[in-house]
Short mmCIF file of C-alpha atoms and ligand atoms in Angstrom, two decimals:
data_model
loop_
_atom_site.label_atom_id
_atom_site.label_comp_id
_atom_site.label_asym_id
_atom_site.label_seq_id
_atom_site.Cartn_x
_atom_site.Cartn_y
_atom_site.Cartn_z
CA MET A 1 -20.03 13.31 -30.84
CA VAL A 2 -17.19 15.11 -32.56
CA THR A 3 -16.28 17.03 -29.38
CA PHE A 4 -16.54 13.84 -27.39
CA LEU A 5 -14.15 12.07 -29.76
CA ASN A 6 -11.78 15.02 -29.59
CA ILE A 7 -11.72 15.02 -25.82
CA PHE A 8 -11.50 11.26 -25.55
CA ILE A 9 -8.70 10.77 -28.06
CA GLY A 10 -6.88 13.83 -26.73
CA GLY A 11 -7.19 12.34 -23.24
CA LEU A 12 -5.89 8.94 -24.29
CA LEU A 13 -3.03 10.67 -26.06
CA MET A 14 -1.90 12.61 -23.02
CA GLY A 15 -2.76 9.68 -20.77
CA GLY A 16 -0.66 7.26 -22.80
CA ILE A 17 2.35 9.51 -22.46
CA TYR A 18 1.74 10.13 -18.77
CA ALA A 19 1.48 6.36 -18.32
CA LEU A 20 4.93 5.87 -19.84
CA VAL A 21 6.53 8.70 -17.87
CA ALA A 22 4.95 7.60 -14.60
CA ALA A 23 5.69 3.92 -15.11
CA GLY A 24 9.31 4.93 -15.60
CA LEU A 25 9.48 6.89 -12.37
CA SER A 26 7.47 4.25 -10.56
CA ILE A 27 9.86 1.46 -11.48
CA GLN A 28 12.85 3.56 -10.41
CA TYR A 29 11.34 4.59 -7.11
CA GLY A 30 9.05 1.66 -6.32
CA VAL A 31 11.77 -0.94 -6.78
CA GLY A 32 15.08 0.89 -6.69
CA ARG A 33 14.10 3.55 -4.09
CA VAL A 34 15.61 6.22 -6.35
CA LEU A 35 13.24 9.20 -6.31
CA ASN A 36 14.49 10.38 -9.66
CA ILE A 37 13.87 14.13 -9.71
CA ALA A 38 15.84 14.16 -12.98
CA HIS A 39 13.30 11.86 -14.68
CA GLY A 40 11.83 14.74 -16.72
CA GLU A 41 15.33 15.68 -17.90
CA PHE A 42 15.71 12.26 -19.50
CA LEU A 43 12.43 12.93 -21.26
CA MET A 44 13.64 16.37 -22.37
CA VAL A 45 16.86 14.93 -23.78
CA GLY A 46 14.86 12.27 -25.63
CA ALA A 47 12.66 15.00 -27.11
CA LEU A 48 15.56 17.22 -28.15
CA ILE A 49 17.58 14.40 -29.68
CA THR A 50 14.53 13.45 -31.75
CA TRP A 51 14.08 17.06 -32.83
CA TYR A 52 17.79 17.40 -33.61
CA LEU A 53 18.00 14.21 -35.67
CA PHE A 54 14.89 15.18 -37.60
CA THR A 55 15.75 18.82 -38.37
CA ILE A 56 19.45 18.25 -39.12
CA TYR A 57 19.51 14.77 -40.68
CA GLY A 58 15.87 14.24 -41.58
CA ILE A 59 15.74 11.04 -39.52
CA SER A 60 12.18 9.93 -38.83
CA PRO A 61 11.17 10.37 -35.15
CA LEU A 62 9.92 6.80 -35.18
CA ILE A 63 13.43 5.58 -35.95
CA SER A 64 14.98 7.94 -33.40
CA LEU A 65 12.57 6.54 -30.85
CA ILE A 66 13.95 3.04 -31.25
CA LEU A 67 17.50 4.35 -31.17
CA ILE A 68 16.73 6.33 -28.03
CA ALA A 69 15.17 3.28 -26.39
CA PHE A 70 18.40 1.32 -26.75
CA VAL A 71 20.79 4.13 -25.89
CA PHE A 72 18.82 5.31 -22.86
CA PHE A 73 18.45 1.77 -21.56
CA PHE A 74 22.19 1.24 -21.82
CA PHE A 75 22.99 4.62 -20.30
CA GLY A 76 20.47 4.14 -17.48
CA PHE A 77 22.01 0.78 -16.68
CA LEU A 78 25.49 2.29 -16.52
CA LEU A 79 24.27 5.18 -14.40
CA ASP A 80 22.84 2.78 -11.85
CA ARG A 81 25.98 0.69 -11.84
CA SER A 82 28.30 3.67 -11.44
CA LEU A 83 26.26 6.02 -9.25
CA PHE A 84 23.27 4.50 -7.46
CA SER A 85 24.69 1.08 -6.80
CA ARG A 86 27.68 2.73 -5.12
CA LEU A 87 25.38 4.95 -3.07
CA ARG A 88 23.50 1.81 -2.05
CA ASN A 89 26.72 0.23 -0.83
CA ILE A 90 27.78 3.18 1.27
CA SER A 91 24.33 4.03 2.69
CA PRO A 92 23.78 2.43 6.08
CA SER A 93 20.00 2.14 5.61
CA VAL A 94 17.27 2.34 2.97
CA ALA A 95 16.20 5.73 4.33
CA ALA A 96 19.76 7.02 4.05
CA PHE A 97 19.97 5.71 0.51
CA GLU A 98 16.71 7.45 -0.43
CA ALA A 99 18.07 10.74 0.88
CA ASN A 100 21.46 10.27 -0.80
CA SER A 101 20.00 9.25 -4.14
CA LEU A 102 17.54 12.15 -4.05
CA MET A 103 20.44 14.56 -3.62
CA ALA A 104 22.30 12.84 -6.45
CA CYS A 105 19.22 13.21 -8.68
CA PHE A 106 18.98 16.91 -7.88
CA GLY A 107 22.55 17.20 -9.05
CA LEU A 108 21.85 15.09 -12.11
CA GLN A 109 18.85 17.26 -12.98
CA PHE A 110 20.98 20.38 -12.77
CA VAL A 111 23.82 18.92 -14.81
CA ILE A 112 21.65 17.44 -17.57
CA GLN A 113 19.54 20.55 -17.96
CA ASN A 114 22.48 22.91 -18.12
CA ILE A 115 24.41 20.81 -20.59
CA ALA A 116 21.26 20.69 -22.72
CA ILE A 117 20.94 24.48 -22.56
CA VAL A 118 24.57 24.87 -23.63
CA ILE A 119 24.02 22.53 -26.59
CA TRP A 120 20.52 23.50 -27.69
CA GLY A 121 19.78 26.89 -26.08
CA ALA A 122 16.60 27.69 -24.18
CA GLU A 123 14.17 28.71 -26.91
CA LEU A 124 11.07 26.79 -28.01
CA LYS A 125 11.58 24.22 -30.73
CA GLY A 126 9.28 22.15 -32.83
CA PHE A 127 8.95 20.35 -36.10
CA SER A 128 6.14 19.13 -38.24
CA TYR A 129 6.06 15.44 -39.00
CA MET A 130 3.12 13.71 -40.65
CA ALA A 131 0.79 16.46 -39.52
CA SER A 132 -1.76 15.90 -42.28
CA PRO A 133 -5.24 15.56 -40.78
CA VAL A 134 -7.09 12.25 -40.62
CA ASN A 135 -10.87 12.19 -40.43
CA ILE A 136 -12.37 9.91 -37.80
CA LEU A 137 -16.18 10.06 -37.71
CA GLY A 138 -16.09 13.74 -38.59
CA ALA A 139 -13.40 14.70 -36.08
CA LEU A 140 -10.02 15.69 -37.48
CA PHE A 141 -6.76 14.46 -35.94
CA GLY A 142 -3.18 14.98 -37.05
CA ALA A 143 -1.74 11.68 -38.27
CA ASN A 144 1.23 12.26 -35.96
CA ARG A 145 -1.11 12.37 -32.97
CA LEU A 146 -2.72 9.07 -33.90
CA ILE A 147 0.67 7.46 -34.42
CA THR A 148 1.83 8.81 -31.08
CA LEU A 149 -1.27 7.41 -29.45
CA ALA A 150 -0.69 4.00 -30.98
CA TYR A 151 2.96 4.04 -29.97
CA SER A 152 2.46 5.14 -26.37
CA LEU A 153 -0.31 2.60 -25.79
CA GLY A 154 1.78 0.00 -27.60
CA ILE A 155 4.88 0.65 -25.50
CA ALA A 156 2.82 0.67 -22.30
CA GLY A 157 1.20 -2.60 -23.38
CA ILE A 158 4.51 -4.28 -24.18
CA PHE A 159 5.96 -3.10 -20.90
CA TYR A 160 2.93 -4.44 -19.07
CA LEU A 161 3.32 -7.83 -20.75
CA PHE A 162 7.02 -7.81 -19.92
CA LEU A 163 6.25 -7.20 -16.24
CA THR A 164 3.50 -9.79 -15.95
CA LYS A 165 4.65 -12.57 -18.27
CA THR A 166 8.44 -12.78 -18.39
CA ARG A 167 11.01 -14.14 -15.95
CA TYR A 168 12.72 -10.83 -15.33
CA GLY A 169 9.44 -8.89 -15.33
CA LYS A 170 8.18 -11.09 -12.54
CA ALA A 171 11.51 -10.69 -10.75
CA ILE A 172 11.13 -6.90 -10.89
CA ARG A 173 7.62 -7.08 -9.44
CA ALA A 174 8.80 -9.51 -6.76
CA ALA A 175 11.65 -7.18 -5.81
CA SER A 176 9.21 -4.28 -5.57
CA GLN A 177 7.17 -6.25 -3.04
CA ASP A 178 9.89 -7.82 -0.91
CA ILE A 179 13.56 -7.37 -1.78
CA PHE A 180 14.77 -9.80 0.90
CA ALA A 181 12.46 -12.59 -0.25
CA ALA A 182 13.28 -11.88 -3.90
CA ASN A 183 16.94 -12.26 -3.07
CA LEU A 184 16.26 -15.64 -1.44
CA MET A 185 14.51 -16.78 -4.65
CA GLY A 186 17.83 -16.54 -6.44
CA ILE A 187 17.14 -13.18 -8.05
CA ASN A 188 20.26 -11.09 -8.56
CA ILE A 189 19.03 -7.94 -6.85
CA LYS A 190 21.87 -5.69 -7.98
CA PHE A 191 21.20 -6.59 -11.59
CA VAL A 192 17.43 -6.17 -11.24
CA LEU A 193 17.83 -2.73 -9.67
CA SER A 194 20.06 -1.62 -12.54
CA LEU A 195 17.50 -3.06 -14.94
CA CYS A 196 14.81 -0.97 -13.25
CA PHE A 197 16.71 2.28 -13.58
CA ALA A 198 17.49 1.39 -17.20
CA PHE A 199 13.82 0.79 -18.01
CA GLY A 200 12.91 4.06 -16.31
CA ALA A 201 15.36 5.93 -18.53
CA LEU A 202 14.08 4.07 -21.60
CA LEU A 203 10.48 5.01 -20.85
CA ALA A 204 11.32 8.68 -20.21
CA GLY A 205 13.40 8.91 -23.39
CA THR A 206 10.77 7.31 -25.64
CA ALA A 207 8.03 9.46 -24.08
CA GLY A 208 10.17 12.50 -24.92
CA ALA A 209 10.51 11.34 -28.53
CA LEU A 210 6.73 10.96 -28.79
CA ILE A 211 6.07 14.36 -27.19
CA SER A 212 8.39 16.08 -29.66
CA MET A 213 6.18 14.85 -32.51
CA MET A 214 3.18 16.78 -31.19
CA TYR A 215 4.19 19.71 -29.05
CA SER A 216 6.84 22.36 -29.04
CA ILE A 217 9.71 21.44 -26.79
CA HIS A 218 12.45 23.21 -24.89
CA THR A 219 15.36 22.44 -22.59
CA THR A 220 13.47 23.49 -19.43
CA MET A 221 10.41 21.30 -20.07
CA GLY A 222 11.60 18.44 -17.84
CA MET A 223 10.40 19.57 -14.43
CA GLU A 224 6.75 19.74 -15.46
CA TYR A 225 6.83 16.07 -16.44
CA THR A 226 8.67 15.08 -13.28
CA VAL A 227 5.93 16.71 -11.25
CA ILE A 228 3.18 15.07 -13.27
CA ALA A 229 4.90 11.70 -12.93
CA LEU A 230 5.15 12.21 -9.16
CA ILE A 231 1.44 12.98 -9.01
CA VAL A 232 0.62 9.93 -11.08
CA ILE A 233 2.69 7.46 -9.07
CA VAL A 234 1.00 8.62 -5.86
CA LEU A 235 -2.34 8.47 -7.67
CA GLY A 236 -1.65 4.95 -8.88
CA GLY A 237 -0.26 3.76 -5.56
CA LEU A 238 3.41 4.00 -4.65
CA GLY A 239 5.28 0.94 -5.76
CA SER A 240 2.58 -0.32 -8.12
CA ILE A 241 3.94 0.01 -11.65
CA THR A 242 0.70 -1.13 -13.24
CA GLY A 243 -1.14 1.30 -10.96
CA SER A 244 0.93 4.18 -12.34
CA MET A 245 0.04 3.21 -15.88
CA LEU A 246 -3.65 3.28 -15.00
CA GLY A 247 -3.17 6.52 -13.03
CA GLY A 248 -1.45 8.09 -16.05
CA LEU A 249 -4.32 7.22 -18.37
CA ILE A 250 -6.89 8.61 -15.92
CA LEU A 251 -4.96 11.82 -15.38
CA GLY A 252 -4.63 12.30 -19.15
CA ILE A 253 -8.38 11.95 -19.69
CA VAL A 254 -9.19 14.28 -16.77
CA GLY A 255 -6.68 16.77 -18.18
CA SER A 256 -8.28 16.55 -21.60
CA ILE A 257 -11.77 17.25 -20.22
CA VAL A 258 -10.59 20.16 -18.09
CA SER A 259 -8.52 21.75 -20.82
CA TYR A 260 -11.56 21.57 -23.12
CA LEU A 261 -13.54 23.55 -20.54
CA GLU A 262 -10.71 25.88 -19.46
CA PRO A 263 -7.16 25.21 -20.68
CA GLY A 264 -5.56 27.34 -17.97
CA LEU A 265 -6.89 25.07 -15.23
CA THR A 266 -5.35 21.76 -16.32
CA LEU A 267 -2.49 21.72 -13.82
CA VAL A 268 -4.81 23.04 -11.12
CA ALA A 269 -7.13 20.13 -11.80
CA TYR A 270 -4.22 17.68 -11.49
CA TYR A 271 -3.30 19.05 -8.07
CA MET A 272 -6.93 19.03 -6.97
CA LEU A 273 -7.37 15.42 -8.04
CA PHE A 274 -4.13 14.58 -6.27
CA MET A 275 -5.21 16.19 -3.00
CA ILE A 276 -8.68 14.69 -3.07
CA LEU A 277 -7.22 11.25 -3.65
CA LEU A 278 -4.73 11.69 -0.83
CA LEU A 279 -7.65 12.43 1.49
CA VAL A 280 -10.00 9.73 0.24
CA ARG A 281 -7.61 6.92 -0.56
CA PRO A 282 -4.09 7.64 0.70
CA THR A 283 -2.71 4.36 -0.63
CA GLY A 284 -3.56 5.26 -4.22
CA LEU A 285 -5.68 3.42 -6.77
CA MET A 286 -3.81 0.13 -6.63
CA GLY A 287 -1.64 0.81 -3.60
CA ARG A 288 -1.15 -1.64 -0.82
CA GLY A 289 -2.60 -0.77 2.56
CA SER A 290 0.13 -0.76 5.16
CA MET B 1 27.42 -32.13 3.13
CA LEU B 2 27.19 -28.68 4.77
CA LYS B 3 30.14 -27.84 7.01
CA ILE B 4 30.13 -24.66 9.08
CA ASP B 5 33.40 -23.93 10.89
CA ASN B 6 34.10 -21.17 13.42
CA VAL B 7 31.68 -18.74 11.83
CA SER B 8 31.43 -15.29 13.39
CA VAL B 9 29.08 -12.53 12.29
CA PHE B 10 28.94 -8.88 13.31
CA TYR B 11 26.19 -6.28 12.93
CA GLY B 12 28.36 -3.19 12.91
CA LYS B 13 30.33 -3.51 16.12
CA ILE B 14 27.90 -5.92 17.77
CA ARG B 15 28.85 -9.56 17.54
CA ALA B 16 25.91 -11.85 16.82
CA LEU B 17 27.71 -15.20 16.30
CA TRP B 18 30.81 -16.53 18.03
CA ASP B 19 32.79 -19.30 16.31
CA VAL B 20 29.79 -21.39 15.39
CA CYS B 21 30.45 -24.92 14.15
CA LEU B 22 27.69 -27.05 12.69
CA ARG B 23 27.32 -30.03 10.32
CA ILE B 24 24.46 -31.23 8.18
CA GLY B 25 24.79 -34.70 6.66
CA GLU B 26 23.11 -36.19 3.57
CA ASN B 27 19.36 -36.62 4.05
CA GLU B 28 19.58 -35.48 7.62
CA ILE B 29 17.26 -33.22 9.60
CA VAL B 30 19.18 -31.00 11.99
CA ALA B 31 17.46 -28.73 14.50
CA LEU B 32 18.87 -25.42 15.64
CA ILE B 33 17.18 -24.27 18.80
CA GLY B 34 17.57 -21.26 21.00
CA ALA B 35 15.71 -18.39 22.59
CA ASN B 36 14.68 -15.20 20.87
CA GLY B 37 17.75 -13.18 19.89
CA ALA B 38 20.15 -16.11 20.16
CA GLY B 39 21.34 -15.69 16.58
CA LYS B 40 19.43 -18.44 14.76
CA THR B 41 18.16 -16.25 11.93
CA THR B 42 21.60 -14.68 11.66
CA LEU B 43 23.16 -18.10 11.06
CA LEU B 44 20.61 -18.91 8.34
CA LYS B 45 21.29 -15.56 6.67
CA ALA B 46 25.01 -16.24 6.82
CA ILE B 47 24.52 -19.60 5.09
CA SER B 48 22.30 -18.16 2.37
CA GLY B 49 24.71 -15.29 1.78
CA VAL B 50 22.39 -12.47 2.83
CA ILE B 51 24.93 -11.31 5.40
CA ARG B 52 28.69 -11.70 5.32
CA VAL B 53 30.59 -13.87 7.74
CA SER B 54 33.54 -12.00 9.20
CA SER B 55 35.54 -15.11 9.97
CA GLY B 56 35.23 -18.85 9.63
CA SER B 57 34.07 -20.86 6.65
CA ILE B 58 30.99 -22.50 5.18
CA GLU B 59 31.51 -25.43 2.81
CA LEU B 60 29.01 -27.28 0.65
CA ASP B 61 30.39 -30.65 -0.45
CA GLY B 62 33.92 -29.43 0.21
CA LYS B 63 33.51 -26.18 -1.71
CA ARG B 64 33.68 -22.82 0.09
CA ILE B 65 30.39 -20.98 -0.38
CA ASP B 66 30.78 -18.11 2.09
CA GLY B 67 31.31 -14.87 0.24
CA TYR B 68 29.00 -15.82 -2.64
CA PRO B 69 25.90 -13.65 -3.14
CA PRO B 70 22.50 -15.17 -2.27
CA HIS B 71 21.46 -15.87 -5.85
CA LYS B 72 24.56 -18.03 -6.36
CA ILE B 73 23.88 -19.91 -3.13
CA VAL B 74 20.35 -20.69 -4.34
CA GLU B 75 21.77 -21.99 -7.61
CA MET B 76 24.13 -24.23 -5.63
CA GLY B 77 21.10 -25.91 -4.07
CA ILE B 78 20.37 -24.18 -0.77
CA ALA B 79 16.87 -22.82 -0.21
CA HIS B 80 16.10 -20.50 2.71
CA ILE B 81 12.45 -20.32 3.75
CA PRO B 82 12.34 -17.13 5.82
CA GLU B 83 10.49 -16.44 9.02
CA GLY B 84 6.82 -15.72 8.40
CA GLY B 85 7.07 -17.02 4.83
CA ARG B 86 7.58 -13.59 3.25
CA LEU B 87 5.35 -14.31 0.25
CA PHE B 88 4.93 -11.79 -2.54
CA ALA B 89 1.62 -10.49 -1.22
CA GLU B 90 0.29 -8.95 -4.43
CA MET B 91 0.91 -12.09 -6.48
CA SER B 92 -1.03 -15.29 -6.89
CA VAL B 93 0.06 -18.59 -5.39
CA LYS B 94 1.13 -19.67 -8.87
CA GLU B 95 3.34 -16.64 -9.43
CA ASN B 96 4.90 -17.07 -6.00
CA LEU B 97 5.73 -20.65 -6.91
CA GLU B 98 7.13 -19.61 -10.28
CA LEU B 99 9.46 -17.15 -8.58
CA GLY B 100 10.71 -19.97 -6.39
CA ALA B 101 11.97 -21.49 -9.65
CA PHE B 102 13.84 -18.34 -10.68
CA PRO B 103 17.26 -20.01 -11.22
CA ILE B 104 17.29 -20.70 -14.96
CA ARG B 105 17.63 -24.48 -14.69
CA ALA B 106 14.57 -24.66 -12.44
CA TRP B 107 12.66 -22.09 -14.52
CA LYS B 108 12.63 -24.37 -17.54
CA LYS B 109 10.86 -27.07 -15.56
CA LYS B 110 8.67 -24.82 -13.46
CA ASN B 111 5.26 -26.00 -14.71
CA HIS B 112 6.13 -29.61 -14.07
CA GLU B 113 7.50 -28.71 -10.64
CA ILE B 114 4.40 -26.68 -9.70
CA ARG B 115 2.31 -29.81 -10.25
CA ASN B 116 4.72 -31.74 -8.01
CA VAL B 117 4.62 -29.32 -5.10
CA LEU B 118 0.87 -28.91 -5.35
CA ARG B 119 0.58 -32.65 -4.83
CA ILE B 120 2.26 -32.14 -1.44
CA PHE B 121 -0.18 -29.35 -0.57
CA PRO B 122 -3.38 -30.31 -2.38
CA HIS B 123 -5.49 -27.62 -0.69
CA LEU B 124 -3.71 -24.68 -2.27
CA ARG B 125 -5.45 -22.86 -5.11
CA GLU B 126 -3.05 -21.57 -7.77
CA THR B 127 -5.06 -18.47 -8.60
CA GLN B 128 -5.52 -17.20 -5.03
CA LEU B 129 -3.76 -13.95 -4.19
CA ALA B 130 -1.07 -14.49 -1.54
CA LYS B 131 -2.31 -11.70 0.72
CA THR B 132 -5.67 -13.41 1.11
CA LEU B 133 -4.19 -16.70 2.40
CA SER B 134 -4.48 -17.82 6.01
CA GLY B 135 -1.33 -18.02 8.13
CA GLY B 136 -1.05 -21.77 7.65
CA GLU B 137 -1.58 -21.57 3.90
CA ARG B 138 1.07 -18.86 3.71
CA GLN B 139 3.61 -21.09 5.41
CA MET B 140 2.73 -23.94 3.06
CA VAL B 141 3.12 -21.77 -0.03
CA ALA B 142 6.44 -20.53 1.39
CA ILE B 143 7.64 -24.12 1.77
CA ALA B 144 6.36 -25.08 -1.67
CA ARG B 145 8.06 -22.00 -3.13
CA GLY B 146 11.31 -22.98 -1.44
CA LEU B 147 11.10 -26.46 -2.99
CA MET B 148 10.59 -25.05 -6.50
CA SER B 149 14.33 -24.46 -6.98
CA LYS B 150 14.94 -28.22 -6.39
CA PRO B 151 17.26 -27.61 -3.43
CA ARG B 152 19.48 -30.18 -1.74
CA ILE B 153 19.33 -28.35 1.57
CA CYS B 154 16.37 -26.46 2.99
CA LEU B 155 16.81 -23.91 5.77
CA PHE B 156 13.57 -23.33 7.69
CA ASP B 157 13.24 -20.30 9.96
CA GLU B 158 10.61 -21.01 12.63
CA PRO B 159 8.04 -22.59 10.32
CA SER B 160 5.71 -23.36 13.23
CA TYR B 161 5.61 -19.82 14.56
CA GLY B 162 2.08 -18.49 15.04
CA LEU B 163 0.36 -21.54 13.52
CA ALA B 164 -2.45 -23.63 14.98
CA PRO B 165 -1.39 -27.10 16.27
CA VAL B 166 -3.06 -28.99 13.40
CA VAL B 167 -1.26 -26.84 10.86
CA VAL B 168 2.03 -27.28 12.71
CA SER B 169 1.78 -31.05 12.46
CA GLU B 170 0.94 -30.76 8.75
CA VAL B 171 4.04 -28.59 8.21
CA MET B 172 6.21 -30.96 10.26
CA ARG B 173 4.89 -33.96 8.32
CA VAL B 174 6.11 -32.31 5.12
CA ILE B 175 9.50 -31.40 6.62
CA ARG B 176 9.97 -34.95 7.86
CA SER B 177 9.30 -36.29 4.36
CA LEU B 178 12.02 -34.19 2.70
CA PRO B 179 14.99 -36.53 3.37
CA ASN B 180 13.14 -39.20 1.33
CA GLU B 181 13.34 -36.79 -1.60
CA GLY B 182 17.08 -36.35 -1.07
CA ILE B 183 16.74 -33.02 0.72
CA SER B 184 18.58 -32.24 3.96
CA VAL B 185 17.03 -29.86 6.45
CA LEU B 186 18.23 -27.26 8.92
CA LEU B 187 15.23 -26.52 11.10
CA VAL B 188 15.33 -23.39 13.25
CA GLU B 189 12.78 -23.50 16.05
CA GLN B 190 11.98 -21.95 19.39
CA ASN B 191 9.56 -24.79 19.97
CA VAL B 192 12.08 -27.35 21.19
CA HIS B 193 9.61 -30.15 21.61
CA ILE B 194 8.45 -30.03 18.01
CA ALA B 195 11.95 -29.51 16.65
CA LEU B 196 13.51 -32.47 18.41
CA GLN B 197 10.61 -34.73 17.46
CA VAL B 198 11.30 -34.11 13.80
CA ALA B 199 15.09 -33.79 13.83
CA ASP B 200 17.79 -36.48 13.91
CA ARG B 201 20.24 -34.20 15.68
CA GLY B 202 20.17 -30.77 17.24
CA TYR B 203 22.28 -27.82 18.29
CA VAL B 204 21.47 -25.31 21.01
CA LEU B 205 22.44 -21.71 20.40
CA GLU B 206 22.69 -19.22 23.27
CA ASN B 207 23.84 -15.64 22.87
CA GLY B 208 25.50 -16.43 19.57
CA ARG B 209 27.36 -19.52 20.79
CA ILE B 210 26.63 -23.22 20.33
CA VAL B 211 26.37 -24.51 23.90
CA LEU B 212 25.12 -28.04 23.29
CA GLU B 213 24.79 -30.58 20.49
CA GLY B 214 23.75 -34.17 20.12
CA ASN B 215 21.12 -36.68 19.00
CA SER B 216 17.56 -35.53 19.50
CA THR B 217 16.88 -38.26 22.03
CA GLU B 218 20.06 -37.42 23.96
CA LEU B 219 19.28 -33.72 23.92
CA LEU B 220 15.80 -34.28 25.31
CA GLN B 221 17.42 -35.95 28.34
CA THR B 222 19.84 -33.14 29.17
CA GLU B 223 19.28 -30.90 32.16
CA LEU B 224 19.80 -27.73 30.09
CA ILE B 225 17.05 -28.59 27.63
CA LYS B 226 14.71 -29.80 30.32
CA LYS B 227 15.15 -26.71 32.45
CA ALA B 228 15.58 -23.90 30.00
CA TYR B 229 13.40 -25.01 27.10
CA LEU B 230 10.88 -27.56 28.28
CA GLY B 231 10.23 -25.95 31.66
CA MET B 232 10.60 -29.23 33.57
N1 ADP C 301 19.97 -6.11 11.19
C1 ADP C 301 20.45 -6.17 12.45
N2 ADP C 301 21.17 -5.15 12.95
C2 ADP C 301 21.69 -5.20 14.20
N3 ADP C 301 21.50 -6.22 15.04
C3 ADP C 301 20.78 -7.28 14.61
C4 ADP C 301 20.21 -7.30 13.30
N4 ADP C 301 19.54 -8.47 13.14
C5 ADP C 301 19.68 -9.13 14.30
N5 ADP C 301 20.42 -8.42 15.19
C6 ADP C 301 20.79 -8.85 16.56
O1 ADP C 301 21.51 -10.05 16.47
C7 ADP C 301 21.10 -10.94 17.50
C8 ADP C 301 20.60 -12.24 16.88
O2 ADP C 301 19.40 -11.99 16.17
P1 ADP C 301 18.64 -13.12 15.36
O3 ADP C 301 19.62 -13.86 14.55
O4 ADP C 301 17.50 -12.49 14.64
O5 ADP C 301 18.09 -14.04 16.54
P2 ADP C 301 17.01 -15.19 16.52
O6 ADP C 301 16.66 -15.48 15.10
O7 ADP C 301 17.69 -16.34 17.20
O8 ADP C 301 15.84 -14.69 17.30
C9 ADP C 301 20.04 -10.21 18.31
O9 ADP C 301 20.66 -9.68 19.44
C10 ADP C 301 19.57 -9.14 17.40
O10 ADP C 301 19.18 -8.00 18.12
MG1 MG C 302 14.81 -15.36 14.19
#
């Protein structure tokens, strides 16, 4: 029972974070067609800012998280307005835009990571925040892990409600299904696309803040999360934001089970799951058949 | 109320419309007919702002609207119901209708308006997922969705295409009733017979140019229509 709880809560914990990271990439790619290879770098910057504010100024990670949410949203919005929306204007087709924006993201990844290395160096960093153990039915969990769990599921839940219940959430989902029709509904597509990139940056940044509360972090950690997010959005079905959230949770739980059995095989298990799913159900869990 | 003067549109270097002039009066149904590739959809897209006109002007009640983005055009009261309906497949009928009311003024009254449009199409079920609808139901939801923004002009792109005859007459019955609600209609059709039965006036578009215009009854008598479109 204790092991089961450990695996299950550990799985939800990872899964909650994967859900955030993947939902962020999914909204950027599924709606905006920006395959944001630099997604993990946003997460890394979120993690390092949280670490920095905590170790230098003693600011609680939970406050940094809210700060990061606002700043990253704003910055993501500006980035879309200045970079991607221009690329959209000069690209003759959607395919050309995808290629152009992918190249831009490669560049962005390189720039962000190297600036981060200059500022923070490349060594491992970590801090201890509310690490005192909490006893749940005999299993011990760090309080920080339980808070992280609550936050990641909470953020995912709020984001889900935003997408399904609000005017602009519905507009984002409409645009992900049919941009032309969404435009005819009176939806300002340019604004919605910027909104999507902004939410993607927000989700990556807050996920980074949460990760920094549990694990050691470093300036080259981004790529791993980009890859995981890519796996999850294919798993969940390209273009389905809610599918990526579900895919993230599932991958987290699978990862937790596998790392209990053999920690070294976690990433291997992710790739295996990914390949099996591609063979069995190429459109993903909640993907649309073509 | 809608005045289109000398509108030309290019796709890259290829010219799709040549100095098109067209009028739509208050509470009038105007048909735009022409063969595949004539430029009908292009003209609708030019009106709704999806593509730019390279010369000429489009005026709504004396105000230039060409050059405005599509979401502004919708707010000004022009709804474009695209070919094939283009519903949001993964959403329910209700959510599709809600999105039709996206402009903020319409959004505030969307629940009231959904009840109104569902009275026109009583067979639709709000909770049904759009991708599971039949072709006829899809077209009806598309029309209902277009009406959700409370437009003054509706642009229909081949609403009869691919539908069974009974469904076509149902769709045409609804279109014919719109002027009573204060809505003018521009009806794009390849099916000339149907279009001219419903419309007050019509224009014939060939290779991007208007080649004929007149009252529906007059048009039905012309040699061009008889030969080229009715096969007589
Ligand atoms: N996106 C596009 N790019 C290039 N040419 C186009 C595009 N859309 C339409 N055309 C061309 O413009 C002409 C008019 O097309 P369209 O307006 O769709 O005709 P219709 O709706 O009357 O069938 C056609 O010759 C078509 O090939
Ligand atoms: Mg057409």
